[in-house]
Amino acid sequence: MSARRPSAAERAGTSAAFGSARAPRSTRGQIIDSVVGTPPASVSPDLVAENPQNPREEYDEVYITSLGQNMREVGQIQPATVMTRLAFLVSHPEHKESIPSDREYVALDGHCRLRAARQAGIDLRITVDDSPAGTREDLLAAALSANHFRKDLTPIEEAKAIEALVEFHGSAAAVVSVLGGAINDSWISTRRALLNLPDEIQQKVADKKVPIAIARKAGSLPTPEEQTAYVDTEMAARAAAQAEKPKPVRGRAAAAAKRQAPPAAAEPVKEKPPAAAPAGTTTTPASSVPEPRGETLTAPDSEPPLDWTDPDSIAAAILERCSSAVVEGIAQKLLSSL
């Protein structure tokens, strides 16, 4: 009898925040919590951006200082209302350049408290309200359909978001329809396979220490032991191949090698042909002098030609020469053309 396939909730996992929740959560709620996260009660003010639509332009610095001292000594009575950065940009995409990427929230109310907490060096109590941007499923769909959101997600975060949307909408095909063609079935299948992997390998994928191509194949294997063994074998082979390749000389070492290299031989100067002698005169032929010959430079060994009939060779060449963003773009183009 074959082993039971883990449920979507088990593959997506739960967040640390969910473990401390007071009320039980539904399966879909657990998945969404693992992606979006249960809002914290307080955060560093350095994680909160000021609202670019805030009409207030001037602040009373004496009041801000006094408020910060009071908040540090007595405590913050009224939390500041904030939106997550993602939710704010879904509602106000025109402010994408105004909200720094290292800010996780945008203040809606409580800008004085935000400045006071920052000046006093204390955490800011917050209440997160993303309702103006729609439901959490709307936010997940926006995060996956817009490139300027997806570039901030790791492959594992994308996989968990996809799992949440599949659980909510019922099928991968329905998710493709909801996202308006921004992704396809093959992309969804690749990301969902990552959730079959052990946590340790998932973390390596998130940290870009294991390529998605290797992780996807490992995710199709039946047991964690086989998955781990496959990843270890492939990464070892990859490391061995990299070690055999000569390392290019750059920087100061390259400049030093250039200084130590013998000077290149000068090109021979071609002599002009002698002028024609006047009629009736005789000329004595000049002795033939051989032209100097420079050193013959041996061309460096070139790499062997790429075998375009070998998928592994092609994949290795692309992974070696291209960034992860370019590799993913190539994969999307190939999958969409099939």
PDB file of N, CA, C and O in Angstrom, residues 177-236:
ATOM      1  N   SER A 177      -6.478  31.046 -14.441  1.00  0.00           N
ATOM      2  CA  SER A 177      -7.507  31.955 -14.928  1.00  0.00           C
ATOM      3  C   SER A 177      -7.586  33.217 -14.066  1.00  0.00           C
ATOM      4  O   SER A 177      -7.682  34.330 -14.585  1.00  0.00           O
ATOM      5  N   VAL A 178      -7.495  33.042 -12.744  1.00  0.00           N
ATOM      6  CA  VAL A 178      -7.574  34.186 -11.829  1.00  0.00           C
ATOM      7  C   VAL A 178      -6.401  35.139 -12.051  1.00  0.00           C
ATOM      8  O   VAL A 178      -6.565  36.359 -12.022  1.00  0.00           O
ATOM      9  N   LEU A 179      -5.224  34.584 -12.298  1.00  0.00           N
ATOM     10  CA  LEU A 179      -4.034  35.409 -12.468  1.00  0.00           C
ATOM     11  C   LEU A 179      -3.898  35.967 -13.874  1.00  0.00           C
ATOM     12  O   LEU A 179      -2.909  36.637 -14.177  1.00  0.00           O
ATOM     13  N   GLY A 180      -4.844  35.707 -14.721  1.00  0.00           N
ATOM     14  CA  GLY A 180      -4.874  36.345 -16.030  1.00  0.00           C
ATOM     15  C   GLY A 180      -3.741  35.965 -16.951  1.00  0.00           C
ATOM     16  O   GLY A 180      -3.287  36.773 -17.762  1.00  0.00           O
ATOM     17  N   GLY A 181      -3.249  34.740 -16.854  1.00  0.00           N
ATOM     18  CA  GLY A 181      -2.197  34.297 -17.756  1.00  0.00           C
ATOM     19  C   GLY A 181      -0.804  34.715 -17.356  1.00  0.00           C
ATOM     20  O   GLY A 181       0.148  34.511 -18.114  1.00  0.00           O
ATOM     21  N   ALA A 182      -0.635  35.320 -16.155  1.00  0.00           N
ATOM     22  CA  ALA A 182       0.705  35.719 -15.712  1.00  0.00           C
ATOM     23  C   ALA A 182       1.595  34.504 -15.475  1.00  0.00           C
ATOM     24  O   ALA A 182       2.816  34.595 -15.571  1.00  0.00           O
ATOM     25  N   ILE A 183       0.984  33.358 -15.156  1.00  0.00           N
ATOM     26  CA  ILE A 183       1.718  32.111 -14.975  1.00  0.00           C
ATOM     27  C   ILE A 183       0.938  31.003 -15.667  1.00  0.00           C
ATOM     28  O   ILE A 183      -0.229  31.191 -16.034  1.00  0.00           O
ATOM     29  N   ASN A 184       1.550  29.834 -15.842  1.00  0.00           N
ATOM     30  CA  ASN A 184       0.873  28.731 -16.503  1.00  0.00           C
ATOM     31  C   ASN A 184       0.888  27.482 -15.623  1.00  0.00           C
ATOM     32  O   ASN A 184       1.473  27.470 -14.534  1.00  0.00           O
ATOM     33  N   ASP A 185       0.249  26.413 -16.113  1.00  0.00           N
ATOM     34  CA  ASP A 185       0.148  25.178 -15.340  1.00  0.00           C
ATOM     35  C   ASP A 185       1.518  24.595 -14.998  1.00  0.00           C
ATOM     36  O   ASP A 185       1.732  24.070 -13.895  1.00  0.00           O
ATOM     37  N   SER A 186       2.453  24.663 -15.949  1.00  0.00           N
ATOM     38  CA  SER A 186       3.778  24.088 -15.708  1.00  0.00           C
ATOM     39  C   SER A 186       4.502  24.830 -14.594  1.00  0.00           C
ATOM     40  O   SER A 186       5.169  24.221 -13.754  1.00  0.00           O
ATOM     41  N   TRP A 187       4.378  26.143 -14.582  1.00  0.00           N
ATOM     42  CA  TRP A 187       5.016  26.942 -13.527  1.00  0.00           C
ATOM     43  C   TRP A 187       4.424  26.588 -12.170  1.00  0.00           C
ATOM     44  O   TRP A 187       5.140  26.442 -11.175  1.00  0.00           O
ATOM     45  N   ILE A 188       3.094  26.440 -12.125  1.00  0.00           N
ATOM     46  CA  ILE A 188       2.427  26.075 -10.870  1.00  0.00           C
ATOM     47  C   ILE A 188       2.885  24.697 -10.414  1.00  0.00           C
ATOM     48  O   ILE A 188       3.186  24.478  -9.232  1.00  0.00           O
ATOM     49  N   SER A 189       2.964  23.738 -11.339  1.00  0.00           N
ATOM     50  CA  SER A 189       3.392  22.387 -10.988  1.00  0.00           C
ATOM     51  C   SER A 189       4.813  22.381 -10.437  1.00  0.00           C
ATOM     52  O   SER A 189       5.120  21.685  -9.466  1.00  0.00           O
ATOM     53  N   THR A 190       5.705  23.169 -11.053  1.00  0.00           N
ATOM     54  CA  THR A 190       7.087  23.245 -10.588  1.00  0.00           C
ATOM     55  C   THR A 190       7.161  23.793  -9.176  1.00  0.00           C
ATOM     56  O   THR A 190       7.865  23.252  -8.310  1.00  0.00           O
ATOM     57  N   ARG A 191       6.432  24.882  -8.905  1.00  0.00           N
ATOM     58  CA  ARG A 191       6.488  25.478  -7.572  1.00  0.00           C
ATOM     59  C   ARG A 191       5.865  24.557  -6.520  1.00  0.00           C
ATOM     60  O   ARG A 191       6.397  24.412  -5.420  1.00  0.00           O
ATOM     61  N   ARG A 192       4.757  23.913  -6.832  1.00  0.00           N
ATOM     62  CA  ARG A 192       4.106  23.050  -5.837  1.00  0.00           C
ATOM     63  C   ARG A 192       4.975  21.841  -5.497  1.00  0.00           C
ATOM     64  O   ARG A 192       4.920  21.334  -4.364  1.00  0.00           O
ATOM     65  N   ALA A 193       5.783  21.382  -6.456  1.00  0.00           N
ATOM     66  CA  ALA A 193       6.668  20.242  -6.189  1.00  0.00           C
ATOM     67  C   ALA A 193       7.702  20.585  -5.126  1.00  0.00           C
ATOM     68  O   ALA A 193       8.179  19.703  -4.400  1.00  0.00           O
ATOM     69  N   LEU A 194       8.036  21.876  -4.987  1.00  0.00           N
ATOM     70  CA  LEU A 194       9.030  22.271  -3.994  1.00  0.00           C
ATOM     71  C   LEU A 194       8.538  22.026  -2.576  1.00  0.00           C
ATOM     72  O   LEU A 194       9.340  21.817  -1.664  1.00  0.00           O
ATOM     73  N   LEU A 195       7.224  22.043  -2.377  1.00  0.00           N
ATOM     74  CA  LEU A 195       6.669  21.852  -1.041  1.00  0.00           C
ATOM     75  C   LEU A 195       6.731  20.395  -0.594  1.00  0.00           C
ATOM     76  O   LEU A 195       6.463  20.101   0.572  1.00  0.00           O
ATOM     77  N   ASN A 196       7.065  19.477  -1.505  1.00  0.00           N
ATOM     78  CA  ASN A 196       7.245  18.071  -1.123  1.00  0.00           C
ATOM     79  C   ASN A 196       8.608  17.821  -0.483  1.00  0.00           C
ATOM     80  O   ASN A 196       8.846  16.748   0.079  1.00  0.00           O
ATOM     81  N   LEU A 197       9.507  18.803  -0.576  1.00  0.00           N
ATOM     82  CA  LEU A 197      10.880  18.605  -0.116  1.00  0.00           C
ATOM     83  C   LEU A 197      10.989  18.796   1.392  1.00  0.00           C
ATOM     84  O   LEU A 197      10.192  19.514   2.001  1.00  0.00           O
ATOM     85  N   PRO A 198      12.008  18.184   2.012  1.00  0.00           N
ATOM     86  CA  PRO A 198      12.256  18.428   3.440  1.00  0.00           C
ATOM     87  C   PRO A 198      12.556  19.905   3.691  1.00  0.00           C
ATOM     88  O   PRO A 198      13.007  20.626   2.796  1.00  0.00           O
ATOM     89  N   ASP A 199      12.301  20.356   4.922  1.00  0.00           N
ATOM     90  CA  ASP A 199      12.481  21.769   5.262  1.00  0.00           C
ATOM     91  C   ASP A 199      13.899  22.248   4.979  1.00  0.00           C
ATOM     92  O   ASP A 199      14.104  23.383   4.531  1.00  0.00           O
ATOM     93  N   GLU A 200      14.887  21.392   5.225  1.00  0.00           N
ATOM     94  CA  GLU A 200      16.276  21.790   5.022  1.00  0.00           C
ATOM     95  C   GLU A 200      16.549  22.123   3.559  1.00  0.00           C
ATOM     96  O   GLU A 200      17.220  23.118   3.248  1.00  0.00           O
ATOM     97  N   ILE A 201      16.015  21.308   2.650  1.00  0.00           N
ATOM     98  CA  ILE A 201      16.225  21.576   1.223  1.00  0.00           C
ATOM     99  C   ILE A 201      15.412  22.789   0.791  1.00  0.00           C
ATOM    100  O   ILE A 201      15.868  23.602  -0.025  1.00  0.00           O
ATOM    101  N   GLN A 202      14.197  22.935   1.318  1.00  0.00           N
ATOM    102  CA  GLN A 202      13.403  24.120   1.003  1.00  0.00           C
ATOM    103  C   GLN A 202      14.167  25.391   1.371  1.00  0.00           C
ATOM    104  O   GLN A 202      14.156  26.376   0.619  1.00  0.00           O
ATOM    105  N   GLN A 203      14.819  25.375   2.517  1.00  0.00           N
ATOM    106  CA  GLN A 203      15.578  26.558   2.934  1.00  0.00           C
ATOM    107  C   GLN A 203      16.737  26.827   1.991  1.00  0.00           C
ATOM    108  O   GLN A 203      17.050  27.983   1.670  1.00  0.00           O
ATOM    109  N   LYS A 204      17.392  25.767   1.503  1.00  0.00           N
ATOM    110  CA  LYS A 204      18.492  25.946   0.558  1.00  0.00           C
ATOM    111  C   LYS A 204      17.988  26.505  -0.765  1.00  0.00           C
ATOM    112  O   LYS A 204      18.681  27.304  -1.400  1.00  0.00           O
ATOM    113  N   VAL A 205      16.787  26.106  -1.175  1.00  0.00           N
ATOM    114  CA  VAL A 205      16.199  26.672  -2.390  1.00  0.00           C
ATOM    115  C   VAL A 205      15.902  28.148  -2.178  1.00  0.00           C
ATOM    116  O   VAL A 205      16.173  28.992  -3.040  1.00  0.00           O
ATOM    117  N   ALA A 206      15.321  28.479  -1.020  1.00  0.00           N
ATOM    118  CA  ALA A 206      15.010  29.873  -0.719  1.00  0.00           C
ATOM    119  C   ALA A 206      16.269  30.728  -0.676  1.00  0.00           C
ATOM    120  O   ALA A 206      16.258  31.894  -1.090  1.00  0.00           O
ATOM    121  N   ASP A 207      17.383  30.145  -0.200  1.00  0.00           N
ATOM    122  CA  ASP A 207      18.655  30.865  -0.114  1.00  0.00           C
ATOM    123  C   ASP A 207      19.446  30.808  -1.419  1.00  0.00           C
ATOM    124  O   ASP A 207      20.597  31.274  -1.461  1.00  0.00           O
ATOM    125  N   LYS A 208      18.862  30.207  -2.466  1.00  0.00           N
ATOM    126  CA  LYS A 208      19.485  30.091  -3.786  1.00  0.00           C
ATOM    127  C   LYS A 208      20.755  29.255  -3.748  1.00  0.00           C
ATOM    128  O   LYS A 208      21.676  29.452  -4.544  1.00  0.00           O
ATOM    129  N   LYS A 209      20.811  28.300  -2.824  1.00  0.00           N
ATOM    130  CA  LYS A 209      21.938  27.376  -2.766  1.00  0.00           C
ATOM    131  C   LYS A 209      21.681  26.103  -3.557  1.00  0.00           C
ATOM    132  O   LYS A 209      22.618  25.354  -3.839  1.00  0.00           O
ATOM    133  N   VAL A 210      20.405  25.833  -3.881  1.00  0.00           N
ATOM    134  CA  VAL A 210      20.024  24.691  -4.712  1.00  0.00           C
ATOM    135  C   VAL A 210      19.159  25.225  -5.850  1.00  0.00           C
ATOM    136  O   VAL A 210      18.144  25.886  -5.600  1.00  0.00           O
ATOM    137  N   PRO A 211      19.538  24.981  -7.118  1.00  0.00           N
ATOM    138  CA  PRO A 211      18.750  25.470  -8.247  1.00  0.00           C
ATOM    139  C   PRO A 211      17.351  24.848  -8.272  1.00  0.00           C
ATOM    140  O   PRO A 211      17.144  23.704  -7.824  1.00  0.00           O
ATOM    141  N   ILE A 212      16.401  25.585  -8.812  1.00  0.00           N
ATOM    142  CA  ILE A 212      15.023  25.111  -8.878  1.00  0.00           C
ATOM    143  C   ILE A 212      14.925  23.847  -9.729  1.00  0.00           C
ATOM    144  O   ILE A 212      14.140  22.942  -9.427  1.00  0.00           O
ATOM    145  N   ALA A 213      15.720  23.766 -10.804  1.00  0.00           N
ATOM    146  CA  ALA A 213      15.652  22.590 -11.686  1.00  0.00           C
ATOM    147  C   ALA A 213      15.979  21.316 -10.921  1.00  0.00           C
ATOM    148  O   ALA A 213      15.316  20.279 -11.089  1.00  0.00           O
ATOM    149  N   ILE A 214      17.007  21.363 -10.065  1.00  0.00           N
ATOM    150  CA  ILE A 214      17.367  20.187  -9.270  1.00  0.00           C
ATOM    151  C   ILE A 214      16.305  19.918  -8.214  1.00  0.00           C
ATOM    152  O   ILE A 214      15.901  18.777  -7.982  1.00  0.00           O
ATOM    153  N   ALA A 215      15.831  20.980  -7.551  1.00  0.00           N
ATOM    154  CA  ALA A 215      14.831  20.813  -6.496  1.00  0.00           C
ATOM    155  C   ALA A 215      13.523  20.257  -7.043  1.00  0.00           C
ATOM    156  O   ALA A 215      12.869  19.431  -6.405  1.00  0.00           O
ATOM    157  N   ARG A 216      13.132  20.694  -8.255  1.00  0.00           N
ATOM    158  CA  ARG A 216      11.876  20.212  -8.840  1.00  0.00           C
ATOM    159  C   ARG A 216      11.937  18.704  -9.092  1.00  0.00           C
ATOM    160  O   ARG A 216      10.986  17.968  -8.795  1.00  0.00           O
ATOM    161  N   LYS A 217      13.064  18.220  -9.641  1.00  0.00           N
ATOM    162  CA  LYS A 217      13.189  16.784  -9.885  1.00  0.00           C
ATOM    163  C   LYS A 217      13.214  16.013  -8.575  1.00  0.00           C
ATOM    164  O   LYS A 217      12.645  14.923  -8.468  1.00  0.00           O
ATOM    165  N   ALA A 218      13.886  16.589  -7.565  1.00  0.00           N
ATOM    166  CA  ALA A 218      13.920  15.922  -6.259  1.00  0.00           C
ATOM    167  C   ALA A 218      12.528  15.844  -5.659  1.00  0.00           C
ATOM    168  O   ALA A 218      12.173  14.841  -5.025  1.00  0.00           O
ATOM    169  N   GLY A 219      11.706  16.868  -5.879  1.00  0.00           N
ATOM    170  CA  GLY A 219      10.360  16.873  -5.323  1.00  0.00           C
ATOM    171  C   GLY A 219       9.458  15.808  -5.894  1.00  0.00           C
ATOM    172  O   GLY A 219       8.428  15.473  -5.293  1.00  0.00           O
ATOM    173  N   SER A 220       9.818  15.255  -7.051  1.00  0.00           N
ATOM    174  CA  SER A 220       9.006  14.198  -7.652  1.00  0.00           C
ATOM    175  C   SER A 220       9.342  12.813  -7.093  1.00  0.00           C
ATOM    176  O   SER A 220       8.635  11.844  -7.379  1.00  0.00           O
ATOM    177  N   LEU A 221      10.406  12.712  -6.288  1.00  0.00           N
ATOM    178  CA  LEU A 221      10.780  11.419  -5.698  1.00  0.00           C
ATOM    179  C   LEU A 221       9.906  11.126  -4.482  1.00  0.00           C
ATOM    180  O   LEU A 221       9.437  12.048  -3.798  1.00  0.00           O
ATOM    181  N   PRO A 222       9.694   9.843  -4.159  1.00  0.00           N
ATOM    182  CA  PRO A 222       8.664   9.490  -3.165  1.00  0.00           C
ATOM    183  C   PRO A 222       9.033   9.742  -1.708  1.00  0.00           C
ATOM    184  O   PRO A 222       8.147  10.010  -0.894  1.00  0.00           O
ATOM    185  N   THR A 223      10.320   9.665  -1.331  1.00  0.00           N
ATOM    186  CA  THR A 223      10.659   9.757   0.090  1.00  0.00           C
ATOM    187  C   THR A 223      11.655  10.884   0.331  1.00  0.00           C
ATOM    188  O   THR A 223      12.448  11.239  -0.560  1.00  0.00           O
ATOM    189  N   PRO A 224      11.659  11.437   1.536  1.00  0.00           N
ATOM    190  CA  PRO A 224      12.632  12.487   1.864  1.00  0.00           C
ATOM    191  C   PRO A 224      14.068  12.012   1.729  1.00  0.00           C
ATOM    192  O   PRO A 224      14.951  12.796   1.342  1.00  0.00           O
ATOM    193  N   GLU A 225      14.328  10.741   2.046  1.00  0.00           N
ATOM    194  CA  GLU A 225      15.686  10.222   1.934  1.00  0.00           C
ATOM    195  C   GLU A 225      16.164  10.233   0.486  1.00  0.00           C
ATOM    196  O   GLU A 225      17.302  10.634   0.201  1.00  0.00           O
ATOM    197  N   GLU A 226      15.299   9.792  -0.419  1.00  0.00           N
ATOM    198  CA  GLU A 226      15.669   9.796  -1.837  1.00  0.00           C
ATOM    199  C   GLU A 226      15.831  11.226  -2.348  1.00  0.00           C
ATOM    200  O   GLU A 226      16.719  11.513  -3.165  1.00  0.00           O
ATOM    201  N   GLN A 227      14.974  12.127  -1.885  1.00  0.00           N
ATOM    202  CA  GLN A 227      15.066  13.524  -2.309  1.00  0.00           C
ATOM    203  C   GLN A 227      16.384  14.139  -1.863  1.00  0.00           C
ATOM    204  O   GLN A 227      17.079  14.792  -2.647  1.00  0.00           O
ATOM    205  N   THR A 228      16.741  13.899  -0.595  1.00  0.00           N
ATOM    206  CA  THR A 228      17.986  14.451  -0.072  1.00  0.00           C
ATOM    207  C   THR A 228      19.193  13.864  -0.790  1.00  0.00           C
ATOM    208  O   THR A 228      20.139  14.586  -1.135  1.00  0.00           O
ATOM    209  N   ALA A 229      19.176  12.549  -1.028  1.00  0.00           N
ATOM    210  CA  ALA A 229      20.291  11.898  -1.719  1.00  0.00           C
ATOM    211  C   ALA A 229      20.444  12.444  -3.137  1.00  0.00           C
ATOM    212  O   ALA A 229      21.562  12.679  -3.611  1.00  0.00           O
ATOM    213  N   TYR A 230      19.314  12.655  -3.835  1.00  0.00           N
ATOM    214  CA  TYR A 230      19.374  13.177  -5.205  1.00  0.00           C
ATOM    215  C   TYR A 230      19.974  14.581  -5.221  1.00  0.00           C
ATOM    216  O   TYR A 230      20.852  14.885  -6.044  1.00  0.00           O
ATOM    217  N   VAL A 231      19.524  15.441  -4.309  1.00  0.00           N
ATOM    218  CA  VAL A 231      20.045  16.808  -4.258  1.00  0.00           C
ATOM    219  C   VAL A 231      21.532  16.802  -3.943  1.00  0.00           C
ATOM    220  O   VAL A 231      22.319  17.516  -4.576  1.00  0.00           O
ATOM    221  N   ASP A 232      21.945  15.982  -2.967  1.00  0.00           N
ATOM    222  CA  ASP A 232      23.365  15.922  -2.605  1.00  0.00           C
ATOM    223  C   ASP A 232      24.214  15.454  -3.776  1.00  0.00           C
ATOM    224  O   ASP A 232      25.297  16.004  -4.042  1.00  0.00           O
ATOM    225  N   THR A 233      23.740  14.437  -4.500  1.00  0.00           N
ATOM    226  CA  THR A 233      24.497  13.912  -5.647  1.00  0.00           C
ATOM    227  C   THR A 233      24.626  14.947  -6.750  1.00  0.00           C
ATOM    228  O   THR A 233      25.712  15.163  -7.301  1.00  0.00           O
ATOM    229  N   GLU A 234      23.510  15.601  -7.070  1.00  0.00           N
ATOM    230  CA  GLU A 234      23.530  16.595  -8.149  1.00  0.00           C
ATOM    231  C   GLU A 234      24.389  17.798  -7.789  1.00  0.00           C
ATOM    232  O   GLU A 234      25.124  18.323  -8.631  1.00  0.00           O
ATOM    233  N   MET A 235      24.312  18.252  -6.555  1.00  0.00           N
ATOM    234  CA  MET A 235      25.104  19.413  -6.149  1.00  0.00           C
ATOM    235  C   MET A 235      26.589  19.078  -6.100  1.00  0.00           C
ATOM    236  O   MET A 235      27.438  19.917  -6.420  1.00  0.00           O
ATOM    237  N   ALA A 236      26.927  17.828  -5.700  1.00  0.00           N
ATOM    238  CA  ALA A 236      28.324  17.405  -5.706  1.00  0.00           C
ATOM    239  C   ALA A 236      28.879  17.360  -7.128  1.00  0.00           C
ATOM    240  O   ALA A 236      30.013  17.790  -7.386  1.00  0.00           O
TER     241      ALA A 236
END
